[in-house]
């Protein structure tokens, strides 16, 4: 690693070194422009550089550099296929890692606004917020569902930093872990696998139905499921630039997950952002064999099933006698594509016989970070583009792996997407559970 991406390097937070690397990278990107359509960072960069006679990114001021960094919503797609990436040139660039480093430098140098600091404290404590919101779900959901710009939304925006115009996630009265502990013990006949489910905050507090269906689909296919003791992956800290907090969370989770792996479990993650963090970020910020072990044994929910399907020693049940949509519009989230595992959810749903229509437009949500009020100007147009892409197809169903991206789709189209594992559960004839306390 170079100083551009090594969080343990002595110069990692050094402002002069960071700004020098920003200049070098921006010069490379200005000459290439391959990623102009991916996010707002690149159009922002080109709009600032193009008026300069020689297009020299070294002439950008620190505040202009910060503007480009703030426009990044950490989709990580620009590293895929980058012609100046690692292994391709003598001095490679890594824009996603550099943006995280620049954000960390800005936080350390007190260049982050009060509003963003407030919202970080809210979104980076999802377990605390989730426990409170689930315990008071009827009231909390009424407040969160208030119409944009109403007084209550203004109060929420002022106290949490969240947008007062975007649709916000709701919370379940019964947490996924509560359901899992209360459910009857299921006996696995021919066991084909053993996994520890890392439910993520989104499944634990907001959409436990995804977890219900995942467990039932896995058990139908002979996979024994236990509940991981890991907590929030720490993505909100990482994407906000707080490396110290993120590293602490990562170290704690790595110890827990590595112990579960040594008991014979693989780690399965049903949400793309968290899966990406466990696979690619923990190993980067926390060195050692345990981090490598976690990265090696972590799988996306559909990825694990497709591996099962394609293994010569196991078999996936492909008897779909339940409700199978004729056509499905599938949104492939950025953080799933950035894992470079292919489109496993699409391939899994294809086994049902459904025709899959693929949409790869970013939602701009980046975990909860895209729901900050300060992100509205950048994230809202990106979400609008996703809505347009979804509405191009009059499909029977809409599916997407990211719950927060699915909320953006609902906000823009009025339709409610399902997680691909929910599509598979209905295709098996597994009934959706009624919400319980």
PDB file of N, CA, C and O in Angstrom, residues 19-28 30 45 48-50 52-65 68:
ATOM      1  N   UNK A  19      -3.452  16.165   0.201  1.00  0.00           N
ATOM      2  CA  UNK A  19      -3.792  17.084  -0.897  1.00  0.00           C
ATOM      3  C   UNK A  19      -2.878  16.861  -2.104  1.00  0.00           C
ATOM      4  O   UNK A  19      -3.304  17.020  -3.252  1.00  0.00           O
ATOM      5  N   UNK A  20      -1.648  16.456  -1.855  1.00  0.00           N
ATOM      6  CA  UNK A  20      -0.768  16.112  -2.965  1.00  0.00           C
ATOM      7  C   UNK A  20      -1.271  14.894  -3.722  1.00  0.00           C
ATOM      8  O   UNK A  20      -1.234  14.847  -4.962  1.00  0.00           O
ATOM      9  N   UNK A  21      -1.764  13.905  -2.996  1.00  0.00           N
ATOM     10  CA  UNK A  21      -2.299  12.696  -3.644  1.00  0.00           C
ATOM     11  C   UNK A  21      -3.620  12.999  -4.354  1.00  0.00           C
ATOM     12  O   UNK A  21      -3.909  12.443  -5.417  1.00  0.00           O
ATOM     13  N   UNK A  22      -4.430  13.893  -3.781  1.00  0.00           N
ATOM     14  CA  UNK A  22      -5.652  14.322  -4.463  1.00  0.00           C
ATOM     15  C   UNK A  22      -5.310  14.972  -5.804  1.00  0.00           C
ATOM     16  O   UNK A  22      -5.948  14.694  -6.824  1.00  0.00           O
ATOM     17  N   UNK A  23      -4.306  15.833  -5.799  1.00  0.00           N
ATOM     18  CA  UNK A  23      -3.884  16.496  -7.040  1.00  0.00           C
ATOM     19  C   UNK A  23      -3.435  15.479  -8.078  1.00  0.00           C
ATOM     20  O   UNK A  23      -3.833  15.540  -9.248  1.00  0.00           O
ATOM     21  N   UNK A  24      -2.581  14.536  -7.668  1.00  0.00           N
ATOM     22  CA  UNK A  24      -2.087  13.522  -8.601  1.00  0.00           C
ATOM     23  C   UNK A  24      -3.239  12.700  -9.185  1.00  0.00           C
ATOM     24  O   UNK A  24      -3.316  12.477 -10.405  1.00  0.00           O
ATOM     25  N   UNK A  25      -4.140  12.289  -8.314  1.00  0.00           N
ATOM     26  CA  UNK A  25      -5.257  11.464  -8.762  1.00  0.00           C
ATOM     27  C   UNK A  25      -6.202  12.258  -9.653  1.00  0.00           C
ATOM     28  O   UNK A  25      -6.670  11.765 -10.698  1.00  0.00           O
ATOM     29  N   UNK A  26      -6.515  13.487  -9.268  1.00  0.00           N
ATOM     30  CA  UNK A  26      -7.433  14.308 -10.065  1.00  0.00           C
ATOM     31  C   UNK A  26      -6.852  14.599 -11.451  1.00  0.00           C
ATOM     32  O   UNK A  26      -7.591  14.687 -12.436  1.00  0.00           O
ATOM     33  N   UNK A  27      -5.537  14.740 -11.537  1.00  0.00           N
ATOM     34  CA  UNK A  27      -4.904  14.934 -12.854  1.00  0.00           C
ATOM     35  C   UNK A  27      -5.114  13.704 -13.745  1.00  0.00           C
ATOM     36  O   UNK A  27      -5.418  13.830 -14.932  1.00  0.00           O
ATOM     37  N   UNK A  28      -4.951  12.526 -13.164  1.00  0.00           N
ATOM     38  CA  UNK A  28      -5.162  11.284 -13.920  1.00  0.00           C
ATOM     39  C   UNK A  28      -6.618  11.178 -14.367  1.00  0.00           C
ATOM     40  O   UNK A  28      -6.909  10.861 -15.527  1.00  0.00           O
ATOM     41  N   UNK A  30      -8.815  13.558 -14.769  1.00  0.00           N
ATOM     42  CA  UNK A  30      -9.154  14.605 -15.736  1.00  0.00           C
ATOM     43  C   UNK A  30      -8.772  14.183 -17.149  1.00  0.00           C
ATOM     44  O   UNK A  30      -9.485  14.475 -18.116  1.00  0.00           O
ATOM     45  N   UNK A  45     -15.462  17.530 -10.320  1.00  0.00           N
ATOM     46  CA  UNK A  45     -14.044  17.723 -10.636  1.00  0.00           C
ATOM     47  C   UNK A  45     -13.865  18.379 -11.992  1.00  0.00           C
ATOM     48  O   UNK A  45     -13.137  19.382 -12.124  1.00  0.00           O
ATOM     49  N   UNK A  48     -14.757  22.015 -12.237  1.00  0.00           N
ATOM     50  CA  UNK A  48     -13.795  22.909 -11.580  1.00  0.00           C
ATOM     51  C   UNK A  48     -12.496  23.022 -12.372  1.00  0.00           C
ATOM     52  O   UNK A  48     -11.862  24.078 -12.389  1.00  0.00           O
ATOM     53  N   UNK A  49     -12.083  21.930 -13.028  1.00  0.00           N
ATOM     54  CA  UNK A  49     -10.804  21.911 -13.739  1.00  0.00           C
ATOM     55  C   UNK A  49     -10.910  22.495 -15.140  1.00  0.00           C
ATOM     56  O   UNK A  49      -9.975  23.169 -15.614  1.00  0.00           O
ATOM     57  N   UNK A  50     -12.017  22.266 -15.819  1.00  0.00           N
ATOM     58  CA  UNK A  50     -12.134  22.671 -17.228  1.00  0.00           C
ATOM     59  C   UNK A  50     -11.930  24.170 -17.463  1.00  0.00           C
ATOM     60  O   UNK A  50     -11.338  24.558 -18.482  1.00  0.00           O
ATOM     61  N   UNK A  52      -9.846  26.030 -16.074  1.00  0.00           N
ATOM     62  CA  UNK A  52      -8.420  26.319 -15.931  1.00  0.00           C
ATOM     63  C   UNK A  52      -7.740  26.058 -17.278  1.00  0.00           C
ATOM     64  O   UNK A  52      -7.938  25.014 -17.894  1.00  0.00           O
ATOM     65  N   UNK A  53      -6.932  26.986 -17.735  1.00  0.00           N
ATOM     66  CA  UNK A  53      -6.375  26.932 -19.087  1.00  0.00           C
ATOM     67  C   UNK A  53      -5.665  25.624 -19.391  1.00  0.00           C
ATOM     68  O   UNK A  53      -5.863  25.015 -20.437  1.00  0.00           O
ATOM     69  N   UNK A  54      -4.822  25.153 -18.492  1.00  0.00           N
ATOM     70  CA  UNK A  54      -4.067  23.925 -18.756  1.00  0.00           C
ATOM     71  C   UNK A  54      -4.671  22.698 -18.071  1.00  0.00           C
ATOM     72  O   UNK A  54      -4.054  21.640 -18.032  1.00  0.00           O
ATOM     73  N   UNK A  55      -5.878  22.838 -17.518  1.00  0.00           N
ATOM     74  CA  UNK A  55      -6.576  21.737 -16.843  1.00  0.00           C
ATOM     75  C   UNK A  55      -5.707  21.111 -15.739  1.00  0.00           C
ATOM     76  O   UNK A  55      -5.737  19.901 -15.514  1.00  0.00           O
ATOM     77  N   UNK A  56      -4.964  21.952 -15.061  1.00  0.00           N
ATOM     78  CA  UNK A  56      -4.051  21.480 -14.025  1.00  0.00           C
ATOM     79  C   UNK A  56      -4.799  21.378 -12.694  1.00  0.00           C
ATOM     80  O   UNK A  56      -5.177  22.384 -12.103  1.00  0.00           O
ATOM     81  N   UNK A  57      -4.997  20.133 -12.205  1.00  0.00           N
ATOM     82  CA  UNK A  57      -5.706  19.947 -10.943  1.00  0.00           C
ATOM     83  C   UNK A  57      -4.932  20.513  -9.763  1.00  0.00           C
ATOM     84  O   UNK A  57      -5.504  20.719  -8.686  1.00  0.00           O
ATOM     85  N   UNK A  58      -3.641  20.779  -9.950  1.00  0.00           N
ATOM     86  CA  UNK A  58      -2.847  21.373  -8.892  1.00  0.00           C
ATOM     87  C   UNK A  58      -3.254  22.797  -8.572  1.00  0.00           C
ATOM     88  O   UNK A  58      -2.847  23.340  -7.549  1.00  0.00           O
ATOM     89  N   UNK A  59      -4.038  23.398  -9.442  1.00  0.00           N
ATOM     90  CA  UNK A  59      -4.496  24.772  -9.213  1.00  0.00           C
ATOM     91  C   UNK A  59      -5.796  24.826  -8.392  1.00  0.00           C
ATOM     92  O   UNK A  59      -6.278  25.913  -8.073  1.00  0.00           O
ATOM     93  N   UNK A  60      -6.368  23.660  -8.092  1.00  0.00           N
ATOM     94  CA  UNK A  60      -7.588  23.640  -7.278  1.00  0.00           C
ATOM     95  C   UNK A  60      -7.255  24.043  -5.844  1.00  0.00           C
ATOM     96  O   UNK A  60      -6.229  23.639  -5.292  1.00  0.00           O
ATOM     97  N   UNK A  61      -8.132  24.802  -5.237  1.00  0.00           N
ATOM     98  CA  UNK A  61      -7.933  25.210  -3.841  1.00  0.00           C
ATOM     99  C   UNK A  61      -8.356  24.066  -2.916  1.00  0.00           C
ATOM    100  O   UNK A  61      -9.067  23.145  -3.331  1.00  0.00           O
ATOM    101  N   UNK A  62      -7.919  24.089  -1.651  1.00  0.00           N
ATOM    102  CA  UNK A  62      -8.358  23.064  -0.694  1.00  0.00           C
ATOM    103  C   UNK A  62      -9.881  22.970  -0.594  1.00  0.00           C
ATOM    104  O   UNK A  62     -10.429  21.874  -0.498  1.00  0.00           O
ATOM    105  N   UNK A  63     -10.567  24.102  -0.618  1.00  0.00           N
ATOM    106  CA  UNK A  63     -12.029  24.066  -0.524  1.00  0.00           C
ATOM    107  C   UNK A  63     -12.651  23.420  -1.756  1.00  0.00           C
ATOM    108  O   UNK A  63     -13.669  22.722  -1.659  1.00  0.00           O
ATOM    109  N   UNK A  64     -12.042  23.619  -2.930  1.00  0.00           N
ATOM    110  CA  UNK A  64     -12.530  22.965  -4.135  1.00  0.00           C
ATOM    111  C   UNK A  64     -12.282  21.454  -4.077  1.00  0.00           C
ATOM    112  O   UNK A  64     -13.126  20.660  -4.490  1.00  0.00           O
ATOM    113  N   UNK A  65     -11.125  21.065  -3.569  1.00  0.00           N
ATOM    114  CA  UNK A  65     -10.861  19.633  -3.374  1.00  0.00           C
ATOM    115  C   UNK A  65     -11.883  19.030  -2.416  1.00  0.00           C
ATOM    116  O   UNK A  65     -12.412  17.934  -2.656  1.00  0.00           O
ATOM    117  N   UNK A  68     -15.163  18.217  -4.047  1.00  0.00           N
ATOM    118  CA  UNK A  68     -15.131  16.975  -4.822  1.00  0.00           C
ATOM    119  C   UNK A  68     -15.244  15.769  -3.889  1.00  0.00           C
ATOM    120  O   UNK A  68     -15.980  14.822  -4.171  1.00  0.00           O
TER     121      UNK A  68
END
